[in-house]
CSV table of N, CA and C in Angstrom, one decimal:
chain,number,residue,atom,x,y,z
Q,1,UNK,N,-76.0,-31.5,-214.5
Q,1,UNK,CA,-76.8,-31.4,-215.7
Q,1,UNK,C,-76.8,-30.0,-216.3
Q,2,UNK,N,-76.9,-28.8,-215.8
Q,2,UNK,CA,-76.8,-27.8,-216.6
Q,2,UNK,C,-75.9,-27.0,-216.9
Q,3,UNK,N,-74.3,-27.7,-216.2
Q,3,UNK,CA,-73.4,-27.6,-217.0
Q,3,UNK,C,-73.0,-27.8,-218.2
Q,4,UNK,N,-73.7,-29.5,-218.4
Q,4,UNK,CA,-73.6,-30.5,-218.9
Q,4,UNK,C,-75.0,-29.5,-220.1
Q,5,UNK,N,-75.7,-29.3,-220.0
Q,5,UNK,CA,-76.7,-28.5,-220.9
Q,5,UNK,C,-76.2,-27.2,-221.5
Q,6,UNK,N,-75.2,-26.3,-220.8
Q,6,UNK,CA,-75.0,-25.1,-221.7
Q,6,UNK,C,-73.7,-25.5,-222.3
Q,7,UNK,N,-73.0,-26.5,-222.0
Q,7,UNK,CA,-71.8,-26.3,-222.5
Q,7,UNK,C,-72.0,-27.2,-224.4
Q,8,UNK,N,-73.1,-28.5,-224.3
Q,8,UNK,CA,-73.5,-29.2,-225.3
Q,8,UNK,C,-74.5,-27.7,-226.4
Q,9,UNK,N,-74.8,-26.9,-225.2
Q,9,UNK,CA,-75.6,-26.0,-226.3
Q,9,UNK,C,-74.5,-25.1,-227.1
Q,10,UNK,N,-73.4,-24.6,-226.4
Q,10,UNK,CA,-72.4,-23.5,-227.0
Q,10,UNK,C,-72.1,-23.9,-227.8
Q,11,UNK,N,-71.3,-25.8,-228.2
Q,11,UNK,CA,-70.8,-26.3,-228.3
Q,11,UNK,C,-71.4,-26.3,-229.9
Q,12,UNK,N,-73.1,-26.5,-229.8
Q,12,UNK,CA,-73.6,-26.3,-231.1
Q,12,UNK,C,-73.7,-25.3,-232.2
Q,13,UNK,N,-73.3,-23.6,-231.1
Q,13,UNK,CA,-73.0,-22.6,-231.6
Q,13,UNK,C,-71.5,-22.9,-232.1
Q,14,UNK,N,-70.8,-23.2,-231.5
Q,14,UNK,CA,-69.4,-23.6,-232.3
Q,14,UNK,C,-69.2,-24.5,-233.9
Q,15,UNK,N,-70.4,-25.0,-234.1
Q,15,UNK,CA,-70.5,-26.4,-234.9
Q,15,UNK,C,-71.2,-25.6,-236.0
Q,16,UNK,N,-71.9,-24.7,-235.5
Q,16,UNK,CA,-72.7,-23.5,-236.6
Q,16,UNK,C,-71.7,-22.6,-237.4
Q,17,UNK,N,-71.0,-22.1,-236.3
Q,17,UNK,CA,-69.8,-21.2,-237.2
Q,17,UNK,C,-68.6,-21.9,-237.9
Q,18,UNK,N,-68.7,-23.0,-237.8
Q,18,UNK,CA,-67.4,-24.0,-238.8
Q,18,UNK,C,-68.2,-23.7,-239.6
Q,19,UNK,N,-69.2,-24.1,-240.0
Q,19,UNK,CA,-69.9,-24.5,-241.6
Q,19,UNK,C,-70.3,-23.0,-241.8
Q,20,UNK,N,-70.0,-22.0,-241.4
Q,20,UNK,CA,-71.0,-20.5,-241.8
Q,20,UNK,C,-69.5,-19.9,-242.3
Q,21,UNK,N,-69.9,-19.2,-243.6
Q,21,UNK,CA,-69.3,-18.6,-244.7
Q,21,UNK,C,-68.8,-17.1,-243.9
Q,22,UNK,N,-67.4,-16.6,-243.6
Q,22,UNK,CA,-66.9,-15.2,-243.0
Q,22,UNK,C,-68.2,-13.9,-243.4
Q,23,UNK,N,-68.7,-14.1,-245.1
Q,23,UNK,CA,-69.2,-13.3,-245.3
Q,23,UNK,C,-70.6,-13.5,-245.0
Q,24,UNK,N,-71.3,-14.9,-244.5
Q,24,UNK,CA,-72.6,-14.5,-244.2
Q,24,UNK,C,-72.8,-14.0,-242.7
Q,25,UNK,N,-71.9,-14.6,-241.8
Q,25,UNK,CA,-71.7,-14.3,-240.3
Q,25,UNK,C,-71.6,-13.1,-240.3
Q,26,UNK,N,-70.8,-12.3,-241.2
Q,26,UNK,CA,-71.2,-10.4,-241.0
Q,26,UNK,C,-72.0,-9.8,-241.8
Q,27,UNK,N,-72.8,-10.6,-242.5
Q,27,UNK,CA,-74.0,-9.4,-243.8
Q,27,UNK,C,-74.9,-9.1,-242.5
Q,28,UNK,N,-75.0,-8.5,-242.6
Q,28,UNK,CA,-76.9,-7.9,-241.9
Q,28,UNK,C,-78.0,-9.0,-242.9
Q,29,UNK,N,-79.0,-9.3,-242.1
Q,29,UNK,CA,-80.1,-10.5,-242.4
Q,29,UNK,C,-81.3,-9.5,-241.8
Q,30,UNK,N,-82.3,-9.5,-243.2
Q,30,UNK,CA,-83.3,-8.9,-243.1
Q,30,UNK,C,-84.1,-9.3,-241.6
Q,31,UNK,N,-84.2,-10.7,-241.5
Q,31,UNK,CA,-84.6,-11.8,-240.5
Q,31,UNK,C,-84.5,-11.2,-239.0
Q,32,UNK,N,-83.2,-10.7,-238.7
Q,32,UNK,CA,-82.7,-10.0,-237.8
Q,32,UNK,C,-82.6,-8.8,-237.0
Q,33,UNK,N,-83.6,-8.1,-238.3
Q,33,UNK,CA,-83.9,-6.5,-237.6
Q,33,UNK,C,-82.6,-5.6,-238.5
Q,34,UNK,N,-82.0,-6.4,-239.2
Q,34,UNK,CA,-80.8,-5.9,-240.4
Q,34,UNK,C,-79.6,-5.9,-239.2
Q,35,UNK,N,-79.4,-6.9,-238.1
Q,35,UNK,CA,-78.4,-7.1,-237.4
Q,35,UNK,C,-77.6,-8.3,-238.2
Q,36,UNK,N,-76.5,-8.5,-237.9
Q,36,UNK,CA,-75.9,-10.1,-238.4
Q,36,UNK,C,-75.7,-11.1,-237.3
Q,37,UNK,N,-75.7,-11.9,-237.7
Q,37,UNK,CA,-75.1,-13.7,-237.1
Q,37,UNK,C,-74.4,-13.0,-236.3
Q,38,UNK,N,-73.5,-12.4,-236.8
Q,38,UNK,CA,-72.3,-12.1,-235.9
Q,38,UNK,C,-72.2,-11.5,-234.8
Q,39,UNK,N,-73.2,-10.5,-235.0
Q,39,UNK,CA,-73.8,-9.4,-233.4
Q,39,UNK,C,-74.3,-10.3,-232.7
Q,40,UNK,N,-75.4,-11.5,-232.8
Q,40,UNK,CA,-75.5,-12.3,-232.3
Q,40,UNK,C,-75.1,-13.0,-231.1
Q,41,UNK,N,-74.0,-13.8,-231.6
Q,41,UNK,CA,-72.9,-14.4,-230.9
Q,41,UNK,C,-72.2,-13.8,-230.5
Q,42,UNK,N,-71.9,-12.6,-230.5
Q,42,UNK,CA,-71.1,-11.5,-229.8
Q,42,UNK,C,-72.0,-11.3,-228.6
Q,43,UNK,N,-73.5,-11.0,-228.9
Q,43,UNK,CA,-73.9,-10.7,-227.3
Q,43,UNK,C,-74.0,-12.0,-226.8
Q,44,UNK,N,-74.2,-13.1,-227.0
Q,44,UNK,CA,-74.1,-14.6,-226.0
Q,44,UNK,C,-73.1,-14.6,-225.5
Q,45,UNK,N,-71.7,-14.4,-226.5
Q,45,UNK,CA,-70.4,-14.4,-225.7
Q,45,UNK,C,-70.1,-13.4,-225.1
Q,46,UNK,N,-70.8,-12.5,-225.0
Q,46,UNK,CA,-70.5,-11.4,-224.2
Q,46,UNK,C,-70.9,-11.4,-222.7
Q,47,UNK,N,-72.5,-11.9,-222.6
Q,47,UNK,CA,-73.4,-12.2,-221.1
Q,47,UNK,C,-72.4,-13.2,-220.8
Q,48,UNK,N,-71.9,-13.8,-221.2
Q,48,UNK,CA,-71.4,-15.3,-220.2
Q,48,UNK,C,-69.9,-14.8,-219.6
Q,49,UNK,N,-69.4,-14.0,-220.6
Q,49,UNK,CA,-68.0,-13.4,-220.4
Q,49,UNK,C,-68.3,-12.7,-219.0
Q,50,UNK,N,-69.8,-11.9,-218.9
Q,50,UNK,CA,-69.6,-11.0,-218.3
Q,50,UNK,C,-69.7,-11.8,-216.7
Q,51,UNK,N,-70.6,-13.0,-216.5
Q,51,UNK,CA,-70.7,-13.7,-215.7
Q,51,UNK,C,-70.1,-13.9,-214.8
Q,52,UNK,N,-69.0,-14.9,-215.9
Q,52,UNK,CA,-67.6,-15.2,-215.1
Q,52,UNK,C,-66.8,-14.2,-214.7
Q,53,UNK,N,-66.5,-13.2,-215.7
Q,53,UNK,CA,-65.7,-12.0,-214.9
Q,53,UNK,C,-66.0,-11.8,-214.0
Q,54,UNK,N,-67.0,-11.5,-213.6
Q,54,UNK,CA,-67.6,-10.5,-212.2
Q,54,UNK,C,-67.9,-11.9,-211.4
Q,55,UNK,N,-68.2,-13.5,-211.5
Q,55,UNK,CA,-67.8,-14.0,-210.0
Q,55,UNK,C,-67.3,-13.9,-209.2
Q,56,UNK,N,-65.5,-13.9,-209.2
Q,56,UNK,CA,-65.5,-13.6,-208.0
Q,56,UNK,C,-65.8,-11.8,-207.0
Q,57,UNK,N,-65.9,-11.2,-207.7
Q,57,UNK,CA,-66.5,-10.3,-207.2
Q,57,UNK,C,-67.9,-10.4,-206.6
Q,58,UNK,N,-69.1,-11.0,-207.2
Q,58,UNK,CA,-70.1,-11.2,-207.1
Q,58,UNK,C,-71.5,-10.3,-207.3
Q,59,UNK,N,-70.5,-9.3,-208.5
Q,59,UNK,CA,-71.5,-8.3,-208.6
Q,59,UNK,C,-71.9,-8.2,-209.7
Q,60,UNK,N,-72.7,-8.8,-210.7
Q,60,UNK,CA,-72.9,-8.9,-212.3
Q,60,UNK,C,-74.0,-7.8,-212.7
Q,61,UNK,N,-73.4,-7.2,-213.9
Q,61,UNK,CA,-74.3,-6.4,-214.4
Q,61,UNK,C,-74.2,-6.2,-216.1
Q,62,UNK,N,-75.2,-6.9,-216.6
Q,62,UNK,CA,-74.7,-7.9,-217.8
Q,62,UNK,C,-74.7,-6.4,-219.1
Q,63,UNK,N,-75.2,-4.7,-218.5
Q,63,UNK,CA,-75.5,-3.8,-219.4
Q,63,UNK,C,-73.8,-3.6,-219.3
Q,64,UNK,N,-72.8,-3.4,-218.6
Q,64,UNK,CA,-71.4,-3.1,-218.4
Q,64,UNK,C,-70.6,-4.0,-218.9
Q,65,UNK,N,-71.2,-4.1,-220.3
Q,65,UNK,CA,-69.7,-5.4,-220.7
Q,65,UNK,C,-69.3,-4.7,-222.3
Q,66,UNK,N,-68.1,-5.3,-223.0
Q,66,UNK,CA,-67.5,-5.2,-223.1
Q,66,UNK,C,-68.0,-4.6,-225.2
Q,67,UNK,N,-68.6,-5.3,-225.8
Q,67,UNK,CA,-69.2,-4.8,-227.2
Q,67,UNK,C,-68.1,-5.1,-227.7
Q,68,UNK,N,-67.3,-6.2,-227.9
Q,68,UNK,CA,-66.3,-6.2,-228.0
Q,68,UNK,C,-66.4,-6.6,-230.3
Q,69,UNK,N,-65.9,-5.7,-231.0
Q,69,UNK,CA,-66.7,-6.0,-232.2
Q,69,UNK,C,-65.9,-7.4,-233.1
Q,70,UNK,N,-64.8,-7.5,-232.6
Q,70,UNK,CA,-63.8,-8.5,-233.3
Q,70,UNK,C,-64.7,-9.8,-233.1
Q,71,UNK,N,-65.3,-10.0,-232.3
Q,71,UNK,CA,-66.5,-11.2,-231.9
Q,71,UNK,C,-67.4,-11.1,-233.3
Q,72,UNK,N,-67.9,-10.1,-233.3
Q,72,UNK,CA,-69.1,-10.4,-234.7
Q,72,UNK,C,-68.5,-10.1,-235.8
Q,73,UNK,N,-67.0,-9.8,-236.3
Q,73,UNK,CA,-66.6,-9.5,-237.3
Q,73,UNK,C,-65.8,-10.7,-237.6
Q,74,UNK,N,-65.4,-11.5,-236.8
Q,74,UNK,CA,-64.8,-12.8,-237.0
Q,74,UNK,C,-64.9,-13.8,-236.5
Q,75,UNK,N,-65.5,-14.9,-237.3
Q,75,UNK,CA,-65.8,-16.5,-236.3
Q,75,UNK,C,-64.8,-16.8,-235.7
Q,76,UNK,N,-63.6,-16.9,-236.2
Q,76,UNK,CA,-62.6,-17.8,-235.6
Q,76,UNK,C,-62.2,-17.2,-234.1
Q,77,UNK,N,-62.1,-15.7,-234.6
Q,77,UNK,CA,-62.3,-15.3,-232.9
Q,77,UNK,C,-63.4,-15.6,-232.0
Q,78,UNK,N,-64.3,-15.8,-232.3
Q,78,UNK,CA,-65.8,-15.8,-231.7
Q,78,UNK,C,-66.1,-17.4,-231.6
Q,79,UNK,N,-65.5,-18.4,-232.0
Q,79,UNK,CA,-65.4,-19.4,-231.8
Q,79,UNK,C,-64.1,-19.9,-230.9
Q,80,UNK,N,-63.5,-19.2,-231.2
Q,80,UNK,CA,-62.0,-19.7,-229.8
Q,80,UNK,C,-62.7,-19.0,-228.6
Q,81,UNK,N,-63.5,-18.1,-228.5
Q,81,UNK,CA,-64.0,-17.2,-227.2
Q,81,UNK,C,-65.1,-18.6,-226.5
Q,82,UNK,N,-65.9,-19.1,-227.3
Q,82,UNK,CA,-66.9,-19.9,-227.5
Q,82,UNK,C,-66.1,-20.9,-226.2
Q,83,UNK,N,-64.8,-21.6,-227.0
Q,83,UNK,CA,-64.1,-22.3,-226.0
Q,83,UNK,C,-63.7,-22.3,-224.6
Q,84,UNK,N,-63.2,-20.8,-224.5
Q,84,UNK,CA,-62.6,-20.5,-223.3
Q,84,UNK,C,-64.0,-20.0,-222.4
Q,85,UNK,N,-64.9,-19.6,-223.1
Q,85,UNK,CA,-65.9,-19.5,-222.2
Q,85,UNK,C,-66.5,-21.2,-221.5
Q,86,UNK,N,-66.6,-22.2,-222.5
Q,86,UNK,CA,-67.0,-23.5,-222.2
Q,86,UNK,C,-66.3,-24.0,-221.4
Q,87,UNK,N,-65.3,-23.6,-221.1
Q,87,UNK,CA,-64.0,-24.5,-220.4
Q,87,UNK,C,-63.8,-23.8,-219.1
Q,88,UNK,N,-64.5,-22.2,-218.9
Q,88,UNK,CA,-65.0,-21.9,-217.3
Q,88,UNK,C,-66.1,-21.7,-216.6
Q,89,UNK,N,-67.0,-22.2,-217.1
Q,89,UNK,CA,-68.4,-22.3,-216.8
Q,89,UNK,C,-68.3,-23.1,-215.2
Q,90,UNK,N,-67.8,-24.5,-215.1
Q,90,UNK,CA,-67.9,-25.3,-214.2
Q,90,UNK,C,-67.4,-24.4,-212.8
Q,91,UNK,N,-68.0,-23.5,-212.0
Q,91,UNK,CA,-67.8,-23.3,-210.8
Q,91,UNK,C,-68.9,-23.5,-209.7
Q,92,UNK,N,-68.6,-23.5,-208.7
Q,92,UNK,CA,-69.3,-23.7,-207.0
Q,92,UNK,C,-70.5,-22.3,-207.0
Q,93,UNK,N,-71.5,-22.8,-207.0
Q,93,UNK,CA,-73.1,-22.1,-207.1
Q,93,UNK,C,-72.5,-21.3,-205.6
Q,94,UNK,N,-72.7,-20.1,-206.1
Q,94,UNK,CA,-72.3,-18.6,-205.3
Q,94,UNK,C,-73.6,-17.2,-205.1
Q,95,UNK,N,-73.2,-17.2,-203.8
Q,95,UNK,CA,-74.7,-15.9,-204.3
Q,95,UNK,C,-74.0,-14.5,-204.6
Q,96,UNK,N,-74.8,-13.7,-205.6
Q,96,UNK,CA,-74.4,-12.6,-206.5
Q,96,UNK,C,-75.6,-11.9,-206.4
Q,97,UNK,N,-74.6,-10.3,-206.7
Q,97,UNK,CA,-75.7,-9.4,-206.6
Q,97,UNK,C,-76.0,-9.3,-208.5
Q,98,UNK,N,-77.2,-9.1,-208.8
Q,98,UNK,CA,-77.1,-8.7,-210.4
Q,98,UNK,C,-77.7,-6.9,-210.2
Q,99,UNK,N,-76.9,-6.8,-211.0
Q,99,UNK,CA,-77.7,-5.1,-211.2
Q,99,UNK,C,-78.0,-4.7,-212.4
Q,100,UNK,N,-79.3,-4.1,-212.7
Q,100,UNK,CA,-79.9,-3.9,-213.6
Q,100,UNK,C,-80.5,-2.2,-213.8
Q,101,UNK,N,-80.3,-2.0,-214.7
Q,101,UNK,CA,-81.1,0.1,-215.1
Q,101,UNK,C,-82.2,-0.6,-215.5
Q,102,UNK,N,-83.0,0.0,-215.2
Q,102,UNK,CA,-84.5,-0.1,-215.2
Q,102,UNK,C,-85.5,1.5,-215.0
Q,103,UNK,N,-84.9,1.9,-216.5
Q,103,UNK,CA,-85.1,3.5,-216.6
Q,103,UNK,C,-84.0,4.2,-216.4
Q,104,UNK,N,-84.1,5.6,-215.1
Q,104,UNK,CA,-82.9,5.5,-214.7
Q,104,UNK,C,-82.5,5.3,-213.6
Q,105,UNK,N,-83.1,4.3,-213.0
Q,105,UNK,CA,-82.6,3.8,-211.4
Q,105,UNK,C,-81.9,2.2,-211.9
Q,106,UNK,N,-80.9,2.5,-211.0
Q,106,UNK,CA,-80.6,1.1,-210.8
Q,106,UNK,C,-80.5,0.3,-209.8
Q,107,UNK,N,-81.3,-1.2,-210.1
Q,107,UNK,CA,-81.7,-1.9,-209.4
Q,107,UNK,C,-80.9,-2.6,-208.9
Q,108,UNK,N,-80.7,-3.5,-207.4
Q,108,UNK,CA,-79.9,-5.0,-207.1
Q,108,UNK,C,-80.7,-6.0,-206.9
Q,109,UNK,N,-80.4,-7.0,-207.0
Q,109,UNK,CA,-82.0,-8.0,-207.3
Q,109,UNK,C,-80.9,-9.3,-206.6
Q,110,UNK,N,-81.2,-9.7,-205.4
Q,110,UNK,CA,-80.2,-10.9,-204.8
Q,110,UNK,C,-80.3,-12.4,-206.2
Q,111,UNK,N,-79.6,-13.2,-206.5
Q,111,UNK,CA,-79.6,-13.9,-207.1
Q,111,UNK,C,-77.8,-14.9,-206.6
Q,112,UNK,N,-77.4,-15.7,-208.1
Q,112,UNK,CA,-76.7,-17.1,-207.2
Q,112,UNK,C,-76.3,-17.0,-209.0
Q,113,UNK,N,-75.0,-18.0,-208.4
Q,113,UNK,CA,-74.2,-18.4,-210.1
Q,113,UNK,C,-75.4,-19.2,-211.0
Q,114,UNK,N,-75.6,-20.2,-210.2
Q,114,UNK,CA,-76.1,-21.0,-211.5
Q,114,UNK,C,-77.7,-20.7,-211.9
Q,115,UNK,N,-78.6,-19.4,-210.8
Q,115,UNK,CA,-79.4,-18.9,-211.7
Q,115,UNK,C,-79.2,-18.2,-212.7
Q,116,UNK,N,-77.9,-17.3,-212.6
Q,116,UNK,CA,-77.8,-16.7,-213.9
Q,116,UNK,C,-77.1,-17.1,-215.1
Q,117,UNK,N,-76.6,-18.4,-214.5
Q,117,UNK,CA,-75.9,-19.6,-215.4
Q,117,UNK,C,-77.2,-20.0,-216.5
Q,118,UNK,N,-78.5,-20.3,-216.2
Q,118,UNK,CA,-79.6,-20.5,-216.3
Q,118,UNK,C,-80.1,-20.1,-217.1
Q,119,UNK,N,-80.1,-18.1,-217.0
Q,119,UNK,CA,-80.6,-17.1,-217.3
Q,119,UNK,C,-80.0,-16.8,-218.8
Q,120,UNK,N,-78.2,-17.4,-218.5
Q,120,UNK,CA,-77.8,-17.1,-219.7
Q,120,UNK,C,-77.9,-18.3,-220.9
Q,121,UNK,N,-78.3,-19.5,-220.4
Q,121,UNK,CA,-78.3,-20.8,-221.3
Q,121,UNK,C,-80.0,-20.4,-221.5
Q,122,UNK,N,-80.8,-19.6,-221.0
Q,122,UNK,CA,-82.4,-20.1,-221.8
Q,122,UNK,C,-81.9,-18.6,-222.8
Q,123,UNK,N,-81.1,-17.2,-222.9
Q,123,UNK,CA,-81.2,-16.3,-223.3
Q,123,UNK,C,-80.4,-16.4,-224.2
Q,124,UNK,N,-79.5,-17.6,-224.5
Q,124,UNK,CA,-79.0,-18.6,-225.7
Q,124,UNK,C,-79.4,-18.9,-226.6
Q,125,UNK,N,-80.5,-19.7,-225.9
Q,125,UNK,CA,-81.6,-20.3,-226.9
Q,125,UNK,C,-82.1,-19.5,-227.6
Q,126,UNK,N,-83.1,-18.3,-226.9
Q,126,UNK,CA,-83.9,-17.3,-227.2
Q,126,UNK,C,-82.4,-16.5,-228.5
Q,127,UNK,N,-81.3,-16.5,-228.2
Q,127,UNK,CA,-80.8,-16.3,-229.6
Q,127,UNK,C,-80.4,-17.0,-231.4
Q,128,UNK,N,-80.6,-18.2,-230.4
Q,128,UNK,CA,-80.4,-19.2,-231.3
Q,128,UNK,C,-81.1,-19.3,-232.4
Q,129,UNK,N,-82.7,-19.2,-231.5
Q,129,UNK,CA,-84.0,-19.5,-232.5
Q,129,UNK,C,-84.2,-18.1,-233.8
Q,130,UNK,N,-83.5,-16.9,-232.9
Q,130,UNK,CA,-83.2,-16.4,-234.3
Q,130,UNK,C,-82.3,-16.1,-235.0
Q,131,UNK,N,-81.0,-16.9,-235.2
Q,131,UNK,CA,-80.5,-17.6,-235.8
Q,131,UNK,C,-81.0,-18.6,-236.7
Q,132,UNK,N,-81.5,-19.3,-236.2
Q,132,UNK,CA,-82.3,-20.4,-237.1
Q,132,UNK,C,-83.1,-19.6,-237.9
Q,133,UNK,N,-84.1,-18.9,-237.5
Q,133,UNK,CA,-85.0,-18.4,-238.6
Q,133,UNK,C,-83.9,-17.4,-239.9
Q,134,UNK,N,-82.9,-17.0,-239.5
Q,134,UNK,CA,-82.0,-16.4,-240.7
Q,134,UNK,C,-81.5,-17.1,-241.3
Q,135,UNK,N,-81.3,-18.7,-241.2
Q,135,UNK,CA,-80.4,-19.7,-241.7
Q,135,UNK,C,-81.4,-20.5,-242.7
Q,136,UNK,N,-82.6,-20.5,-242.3
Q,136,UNK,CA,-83.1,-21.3,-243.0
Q,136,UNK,C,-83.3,-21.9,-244.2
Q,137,UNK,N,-83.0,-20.4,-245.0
Q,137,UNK,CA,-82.8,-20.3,-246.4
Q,137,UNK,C,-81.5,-21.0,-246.9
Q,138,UNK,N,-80.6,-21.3,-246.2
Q,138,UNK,CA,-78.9,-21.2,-246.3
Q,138,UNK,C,-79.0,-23.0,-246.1
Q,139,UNK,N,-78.9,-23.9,-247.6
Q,139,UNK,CA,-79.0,-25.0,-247.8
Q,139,UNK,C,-77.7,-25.8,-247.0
Q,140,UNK,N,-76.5,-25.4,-247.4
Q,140,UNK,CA,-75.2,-25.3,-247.2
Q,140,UNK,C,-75.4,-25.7,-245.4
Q,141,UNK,N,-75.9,-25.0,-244.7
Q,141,UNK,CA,-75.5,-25.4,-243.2
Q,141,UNK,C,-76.7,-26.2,-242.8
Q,142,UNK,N,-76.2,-27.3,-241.9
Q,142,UNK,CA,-76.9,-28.3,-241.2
Q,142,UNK,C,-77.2,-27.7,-239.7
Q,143,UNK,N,-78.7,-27.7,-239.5
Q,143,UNK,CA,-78.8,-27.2,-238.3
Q,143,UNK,C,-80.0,-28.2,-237.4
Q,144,UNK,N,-79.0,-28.7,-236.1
Q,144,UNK,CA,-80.1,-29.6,-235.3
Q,144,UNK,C,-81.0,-29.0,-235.0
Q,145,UNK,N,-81.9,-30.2,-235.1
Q,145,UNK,CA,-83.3,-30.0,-234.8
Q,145,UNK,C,-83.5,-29.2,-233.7
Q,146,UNK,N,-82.8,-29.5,-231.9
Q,146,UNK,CA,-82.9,-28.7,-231.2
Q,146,UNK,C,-82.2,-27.7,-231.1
Q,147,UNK,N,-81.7,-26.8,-232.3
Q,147,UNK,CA,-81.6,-25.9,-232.0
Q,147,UNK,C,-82.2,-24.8,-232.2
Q,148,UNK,N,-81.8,-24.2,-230.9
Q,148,UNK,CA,-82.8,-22.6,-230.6
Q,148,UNK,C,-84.0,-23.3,-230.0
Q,149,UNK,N,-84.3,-24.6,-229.3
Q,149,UNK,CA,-85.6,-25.1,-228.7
Q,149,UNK,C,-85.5,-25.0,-227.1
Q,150,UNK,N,-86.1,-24.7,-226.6
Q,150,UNK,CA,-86.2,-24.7,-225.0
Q,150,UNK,C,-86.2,-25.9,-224.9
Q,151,UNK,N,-85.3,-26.6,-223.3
Q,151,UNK,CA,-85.3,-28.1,-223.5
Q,151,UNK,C,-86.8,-28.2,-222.8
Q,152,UNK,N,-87.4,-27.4,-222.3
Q,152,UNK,CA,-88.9,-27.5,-221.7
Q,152,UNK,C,-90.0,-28.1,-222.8
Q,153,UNK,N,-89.3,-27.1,-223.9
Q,153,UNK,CA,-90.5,-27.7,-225.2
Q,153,UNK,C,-89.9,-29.2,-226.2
Q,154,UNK,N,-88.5,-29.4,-225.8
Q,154,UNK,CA,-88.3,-30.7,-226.2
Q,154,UNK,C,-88.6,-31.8,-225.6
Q,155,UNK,N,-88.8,-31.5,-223.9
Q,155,UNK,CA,-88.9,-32.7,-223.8
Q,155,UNK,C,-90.7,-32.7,-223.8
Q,156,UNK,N,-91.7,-32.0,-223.9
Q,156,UNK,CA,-92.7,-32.1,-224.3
Q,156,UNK,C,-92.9,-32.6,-225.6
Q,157,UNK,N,-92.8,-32.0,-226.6
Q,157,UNK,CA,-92.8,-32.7,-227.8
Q,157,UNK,C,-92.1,-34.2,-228.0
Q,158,UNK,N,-91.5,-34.4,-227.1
Q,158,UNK,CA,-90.9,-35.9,-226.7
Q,158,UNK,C,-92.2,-36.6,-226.5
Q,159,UNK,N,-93.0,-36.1,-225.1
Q,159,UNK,CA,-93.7,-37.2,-224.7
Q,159,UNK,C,-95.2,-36.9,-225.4
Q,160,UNK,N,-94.9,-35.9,-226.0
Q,160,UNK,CA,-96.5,-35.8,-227.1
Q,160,UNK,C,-96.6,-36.9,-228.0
Q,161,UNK,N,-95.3,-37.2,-228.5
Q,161,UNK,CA,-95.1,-37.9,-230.0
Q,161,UNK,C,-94.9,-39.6,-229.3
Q,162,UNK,N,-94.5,-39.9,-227.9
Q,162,UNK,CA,-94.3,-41.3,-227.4
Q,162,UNK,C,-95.7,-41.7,-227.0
């Protein structure tokens, strides 16, 4: 199932950047802190990239990745990434160290693949929703309803409304 959950969520970010204009994906959006769409998707694709790279090692430290800028300067790049990240997600739940700066010590905090599998599909969302709030204005793109929603608050709002 939460394979099955991050990969239908990417899949939506993929669905976003067909219909999104080269030039709105790189303007800066007041909405955003004067960041763009683009920086966005660049850090989502970035945490998951960093994921998988460092499995088999087992040492993730999601501050040591890559900023890679061709990602927020170009969908089509940032959409074929989108893929190849969707298409290795599916691996055997493994335990991993995550390491984190927290000031300036750095921390190891024991953890496993598919909690940070987890970590990176709710910190998706948490990007999505602002995405959504910068699109809203933008008639042109179609944006589902669950997107950017915690599935925690969908399936509540499910059984509020049944």
């Amino acid at each position: 199932m939460l394979f099955q959950s991050v990969t239908h969520n990417l899949s939506q970010l993929s669905v976003l950047l067909k219909q999104m204009t080269d030039d709105f994906y790189t303007m800066p959006v007041t909405e955003l802190g004067g960041a763009s769409v683009g920086e966005h998707i660049r850090h989502i694709i970035e945490l998951y990239e960093c994921l998988l790279s460092r499995y088999d090692e087992g040492v993730v430290n999601y501050d040591d990745r890559k900023r890679d800028k061709i990602l927020q300067s170009n969908k089509s790049a940032a959409t074929a990434r989108i893929e190849v990240v969707s298409a290795a997600l599916l691996k055997q739940n493994k335990n991993l160290i995550l390491q984190q700066r927290v000031g300036s010590t750095m921390m190891e905090f024991e953890s496993n693949y598919y909690r940070e599998l987890l970590y990176n599909f709710e910190h998706t969302i948490h990007h999505q929703a602002l995405i959504k709030v910068a699109l809203i204005h933008i008639k042109d793109i179609a944006i589902s309803e669950d997107f950017g929603v915690a599935p925690s608050t969908l399936e509540y709002r499910k059984n509020v409304h049944s």
